[in-house]
Coordinates of C-alpha atoms in Angstrom, one line a residue:
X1 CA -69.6 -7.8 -25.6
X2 CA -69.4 -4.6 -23.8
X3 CA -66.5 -2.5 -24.4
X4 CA -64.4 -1.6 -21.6
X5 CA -64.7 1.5 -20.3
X6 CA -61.1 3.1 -19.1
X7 CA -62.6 6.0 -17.1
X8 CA -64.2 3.4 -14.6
X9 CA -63.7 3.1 -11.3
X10 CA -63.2 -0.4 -11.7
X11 CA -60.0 0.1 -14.0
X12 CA -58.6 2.9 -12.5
X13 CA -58.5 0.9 -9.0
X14 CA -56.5 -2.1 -10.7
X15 CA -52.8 -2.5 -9.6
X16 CA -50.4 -1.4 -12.8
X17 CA -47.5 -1.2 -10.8
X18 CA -44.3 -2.6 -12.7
X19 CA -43.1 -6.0 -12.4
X20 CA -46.0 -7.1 -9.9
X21 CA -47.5 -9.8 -11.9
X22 CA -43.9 -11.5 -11.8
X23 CA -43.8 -11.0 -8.2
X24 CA -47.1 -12.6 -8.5
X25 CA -46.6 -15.9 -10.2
X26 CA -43.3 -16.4 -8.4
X27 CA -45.6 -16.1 -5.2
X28 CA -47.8 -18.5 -6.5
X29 CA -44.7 -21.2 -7.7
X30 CA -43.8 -21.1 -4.2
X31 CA -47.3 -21.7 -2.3
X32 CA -47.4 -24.6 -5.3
X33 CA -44.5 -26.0 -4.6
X34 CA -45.0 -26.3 -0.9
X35 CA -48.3 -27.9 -1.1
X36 CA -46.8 -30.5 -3.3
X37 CA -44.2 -31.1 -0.9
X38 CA -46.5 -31.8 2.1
X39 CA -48.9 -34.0 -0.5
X40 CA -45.5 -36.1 -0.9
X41 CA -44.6 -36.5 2.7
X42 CA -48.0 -37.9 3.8
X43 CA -48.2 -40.3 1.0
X44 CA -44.4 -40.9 1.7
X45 CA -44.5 -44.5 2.7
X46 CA -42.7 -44.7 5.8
X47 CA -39.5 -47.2 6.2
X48 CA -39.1 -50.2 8.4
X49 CA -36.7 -48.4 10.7
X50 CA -38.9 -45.6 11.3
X51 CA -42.2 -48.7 11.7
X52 CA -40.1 -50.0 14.7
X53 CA -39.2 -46.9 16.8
X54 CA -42.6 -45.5 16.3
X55 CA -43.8 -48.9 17.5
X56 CA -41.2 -49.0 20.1
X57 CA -41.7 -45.4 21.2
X58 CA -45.8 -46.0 21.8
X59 CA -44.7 -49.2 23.7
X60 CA -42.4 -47.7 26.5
X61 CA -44.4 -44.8 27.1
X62 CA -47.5 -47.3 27.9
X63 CA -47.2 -48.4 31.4
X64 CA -47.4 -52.4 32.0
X65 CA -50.5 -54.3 32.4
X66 CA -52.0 -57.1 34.4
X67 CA -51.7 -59.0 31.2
X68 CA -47.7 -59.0 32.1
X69 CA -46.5 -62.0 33.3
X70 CA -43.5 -60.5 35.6
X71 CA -45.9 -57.1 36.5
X72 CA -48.5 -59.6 37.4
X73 CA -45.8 -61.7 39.6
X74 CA -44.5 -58.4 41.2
X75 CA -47.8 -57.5 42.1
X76 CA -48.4 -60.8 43.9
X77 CA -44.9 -59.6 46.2
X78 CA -46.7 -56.5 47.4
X79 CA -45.3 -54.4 44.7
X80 CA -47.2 -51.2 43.5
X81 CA -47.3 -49.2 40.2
X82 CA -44.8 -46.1 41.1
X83 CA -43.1 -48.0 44.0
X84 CA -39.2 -48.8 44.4
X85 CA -37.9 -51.9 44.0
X86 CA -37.0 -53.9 47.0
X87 CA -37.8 -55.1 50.4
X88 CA -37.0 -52.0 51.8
X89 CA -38.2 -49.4 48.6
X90 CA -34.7 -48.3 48.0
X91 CA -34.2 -49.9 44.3
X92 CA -35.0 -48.0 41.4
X93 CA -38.1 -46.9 40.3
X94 CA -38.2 -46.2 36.5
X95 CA -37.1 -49.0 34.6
X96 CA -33.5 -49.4 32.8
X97 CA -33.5 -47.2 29.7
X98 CA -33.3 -48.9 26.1
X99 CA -29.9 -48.3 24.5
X100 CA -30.8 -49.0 21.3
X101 CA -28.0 -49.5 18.4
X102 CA -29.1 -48.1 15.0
X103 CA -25.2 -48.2 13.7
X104 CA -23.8 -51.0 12.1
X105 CA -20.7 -50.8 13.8
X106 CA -19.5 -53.7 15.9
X107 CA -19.8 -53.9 19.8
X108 CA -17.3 -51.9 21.4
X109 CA -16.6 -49.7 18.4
X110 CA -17.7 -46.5 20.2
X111 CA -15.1 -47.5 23.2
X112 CA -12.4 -48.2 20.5
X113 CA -13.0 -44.3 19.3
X114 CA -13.1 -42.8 22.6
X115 CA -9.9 -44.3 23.8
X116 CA -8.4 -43.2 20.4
X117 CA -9.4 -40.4 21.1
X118 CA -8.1 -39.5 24.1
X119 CA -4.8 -41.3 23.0
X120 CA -4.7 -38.9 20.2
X121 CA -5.2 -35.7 22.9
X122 CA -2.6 -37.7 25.1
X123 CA 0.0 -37.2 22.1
X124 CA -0.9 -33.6 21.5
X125 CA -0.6 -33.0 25.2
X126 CA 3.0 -34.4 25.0
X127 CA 3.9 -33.0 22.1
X128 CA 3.2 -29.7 23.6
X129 CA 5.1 -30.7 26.8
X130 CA 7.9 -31.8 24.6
X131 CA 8.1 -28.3 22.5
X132 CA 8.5 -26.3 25.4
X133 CA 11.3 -28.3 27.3
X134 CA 12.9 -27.8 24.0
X135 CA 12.4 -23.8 23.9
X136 CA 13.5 -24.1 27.6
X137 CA 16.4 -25.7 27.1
X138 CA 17.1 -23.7 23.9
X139 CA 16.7 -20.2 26.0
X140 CA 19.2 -21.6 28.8
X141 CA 21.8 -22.8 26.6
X142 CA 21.5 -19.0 24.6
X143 CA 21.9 -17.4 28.3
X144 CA 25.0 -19.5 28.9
X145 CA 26.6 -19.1 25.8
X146 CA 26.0 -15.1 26.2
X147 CA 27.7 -15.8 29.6
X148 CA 30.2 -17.2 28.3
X149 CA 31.2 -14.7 26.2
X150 CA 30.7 -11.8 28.4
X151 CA 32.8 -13.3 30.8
X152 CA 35.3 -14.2 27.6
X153 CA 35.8 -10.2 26.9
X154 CA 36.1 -9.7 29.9
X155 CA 39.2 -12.0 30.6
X156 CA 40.5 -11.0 27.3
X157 CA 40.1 -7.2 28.7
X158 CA 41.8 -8.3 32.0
X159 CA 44.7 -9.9 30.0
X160 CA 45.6 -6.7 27.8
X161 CA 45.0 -4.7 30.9
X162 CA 47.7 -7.1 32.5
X163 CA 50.2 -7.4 29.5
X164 CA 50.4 -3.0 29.6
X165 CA 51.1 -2.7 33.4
X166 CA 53.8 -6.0 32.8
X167 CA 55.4 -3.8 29.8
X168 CA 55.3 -0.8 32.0
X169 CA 56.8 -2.3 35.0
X170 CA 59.3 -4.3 33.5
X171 CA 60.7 -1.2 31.5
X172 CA 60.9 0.6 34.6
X173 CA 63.0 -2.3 35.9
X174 CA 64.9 -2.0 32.7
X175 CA 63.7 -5.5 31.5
X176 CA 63.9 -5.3 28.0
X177 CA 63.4 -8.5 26.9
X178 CA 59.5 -10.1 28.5
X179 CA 59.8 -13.2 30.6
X180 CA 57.4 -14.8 28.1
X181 CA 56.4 -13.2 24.6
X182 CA 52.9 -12.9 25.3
X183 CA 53.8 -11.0 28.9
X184 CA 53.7 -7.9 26.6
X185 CA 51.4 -6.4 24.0
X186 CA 52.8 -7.5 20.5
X187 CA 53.5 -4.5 18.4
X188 CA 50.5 -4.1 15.9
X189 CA 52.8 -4.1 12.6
X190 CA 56.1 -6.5 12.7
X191 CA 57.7 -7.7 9.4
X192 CA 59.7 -10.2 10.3
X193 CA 60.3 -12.8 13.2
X194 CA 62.8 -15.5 13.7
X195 CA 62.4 -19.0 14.1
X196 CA 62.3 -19.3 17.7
X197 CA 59.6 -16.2 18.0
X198 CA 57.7 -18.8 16.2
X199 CA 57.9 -21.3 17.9
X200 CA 57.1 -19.1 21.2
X201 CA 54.2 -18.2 19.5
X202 CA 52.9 -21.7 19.1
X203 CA 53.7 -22.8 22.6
X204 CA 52.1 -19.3 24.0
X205 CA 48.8 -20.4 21.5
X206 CA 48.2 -23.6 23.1
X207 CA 47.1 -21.7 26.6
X208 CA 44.0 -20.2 26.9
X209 CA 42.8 -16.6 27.7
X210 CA 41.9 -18.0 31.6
X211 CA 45.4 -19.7 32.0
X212 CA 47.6 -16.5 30.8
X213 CA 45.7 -14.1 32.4
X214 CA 46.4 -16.6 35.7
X215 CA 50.2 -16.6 34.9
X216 CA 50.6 -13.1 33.8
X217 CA 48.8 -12.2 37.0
X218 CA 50.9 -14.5 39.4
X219 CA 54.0 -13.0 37.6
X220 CA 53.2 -9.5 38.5
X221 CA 52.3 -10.0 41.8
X222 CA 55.3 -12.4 42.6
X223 CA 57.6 -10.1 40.7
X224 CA 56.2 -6.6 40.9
X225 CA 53.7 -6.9 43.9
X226 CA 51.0 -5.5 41.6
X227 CA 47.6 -6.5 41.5
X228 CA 45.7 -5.7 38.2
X229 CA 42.4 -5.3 39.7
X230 CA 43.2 -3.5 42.9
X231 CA 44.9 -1.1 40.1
X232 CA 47.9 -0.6 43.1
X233 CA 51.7 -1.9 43.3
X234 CA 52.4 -2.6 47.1
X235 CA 55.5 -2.3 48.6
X236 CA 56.0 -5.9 49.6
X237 CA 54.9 -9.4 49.4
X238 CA 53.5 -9.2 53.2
X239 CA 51.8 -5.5 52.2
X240 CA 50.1 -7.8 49.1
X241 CA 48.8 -10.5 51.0
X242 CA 47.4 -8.1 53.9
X243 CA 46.1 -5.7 52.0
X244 CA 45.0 -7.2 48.5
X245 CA 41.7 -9.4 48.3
X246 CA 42.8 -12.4 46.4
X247 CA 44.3 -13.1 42.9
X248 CA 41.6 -13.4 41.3
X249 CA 38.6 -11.4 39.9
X250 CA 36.2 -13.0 42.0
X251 CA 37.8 -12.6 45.2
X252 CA 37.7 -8.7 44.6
X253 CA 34.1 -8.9 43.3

């Protein structure tokens, strides 16, 4: 054997590069392994399924023959190959598509999905429906209870407003005593109270912020011809009446 000369062309023209006889064989592997796969595919033998549509397949794309019995009969009518059924050539002219069934589901499964289906986005839809009358009715009921209380401190502003022009006016009278306990502002610090400023007290409780600012309000006008809201005293009853809106907060809104 010669020895190998490593000043030839034909070695120094050799690909050394690193790693590129791994990239090599793993190029190789892969060409391998893809030839084996298409060996395995043709000599895959092919199911009984498959037999049948590829059978089926061949046999509706082939047009009918003379050899047909009800092609041949048709044909005896007058009928032609690409011509509409009927007297008149309105019927159909392709034939009625195969709906084959390769499930083993029972008839009238898929039905039974779809309308569960559409029961199921039925529920959602109401569910959706449902959860918004709910925020609805959860925003309106917020907007009447903030409402309520606005309009709450504001009858409990009209009723202090009410019990300092009754002290005032009654003083000037020289009414010491109030007609009711609560016609005044109670003093912020008081030790003690008898028995029957108790008992007052429990009465005046039972009435609401609405009904003593009505009474205090009647009082003032019937008594002192003042009207809270107008912010005047008039010099009569008949001055009142023609001059003062109404007794009430709304009237001079």
């Amino acid at each position: 054997e010669e020895e190998e000369d490593y000043m030839s062309d034909l070695f120094i023209k050799q690909d050394i590069r690193p790693g590129l006889p791994m990239v090599r064989r793993a190029k190789e592997a892969l060409q391998k392994e893809e030839k084996q796969k298409e060996a395995n595919e043709k000599n895959r033998q092919k199911s009984i399924k498959e037999e049948e549509k590829e059978r089926r397949d061949l046999v509706l794309k082939s047009a009918l023959g003379n050899e047909n019995k009800g092609f041949a009969l048709l044909q005896k009518m007058g009928y032609k190959s690409g011509q509409a059924l009927g007297k008149s050539g309105e019927g159909i002219v392709e034939p009625i598509p195969l709906n084959i069934k390769t499930g083993r589901s029972g008839l009238g499964h898929e039905e039974l999905k779809k309308r569960k289906a559409e029961e199921k986005l039925e529920n959602y839809r109401q569910k959706l429906h449902m959860k918004k009358q709910a925020n609805e009715q959860a925003a309106d009921q917020f907007r009447i209870r903030f409402k309520t209380k606005q309009e709450e401190r504001k009858m409990e502003g009209d009723l202090r407003k009410s019990q300092r022009a009754c002290q005032q006016l009654d003083m000037q009278k020289d009414i010491d005593v109030p007609k009711e306990t609560w016609f005044w502002i109670e003093p912020e610090e008081e030790d003690k109270k008898d028995e029957e400023d108790k008992e007052d007290e429990c009465t005046s409780s039972d009435l609401s912020v609405s009904e003593k600012l009505h009474i205090l309000t009647a009082y003032l006008r019937e008594e002192h011809f003042y009207c809270i809201w107008c912010g005047t005293t008039y010099e009569d009853s008949e001055d009142l009446s023609s001059n003062c809106p109404g007794d009430s907060a709304a009237d001079h809104d």
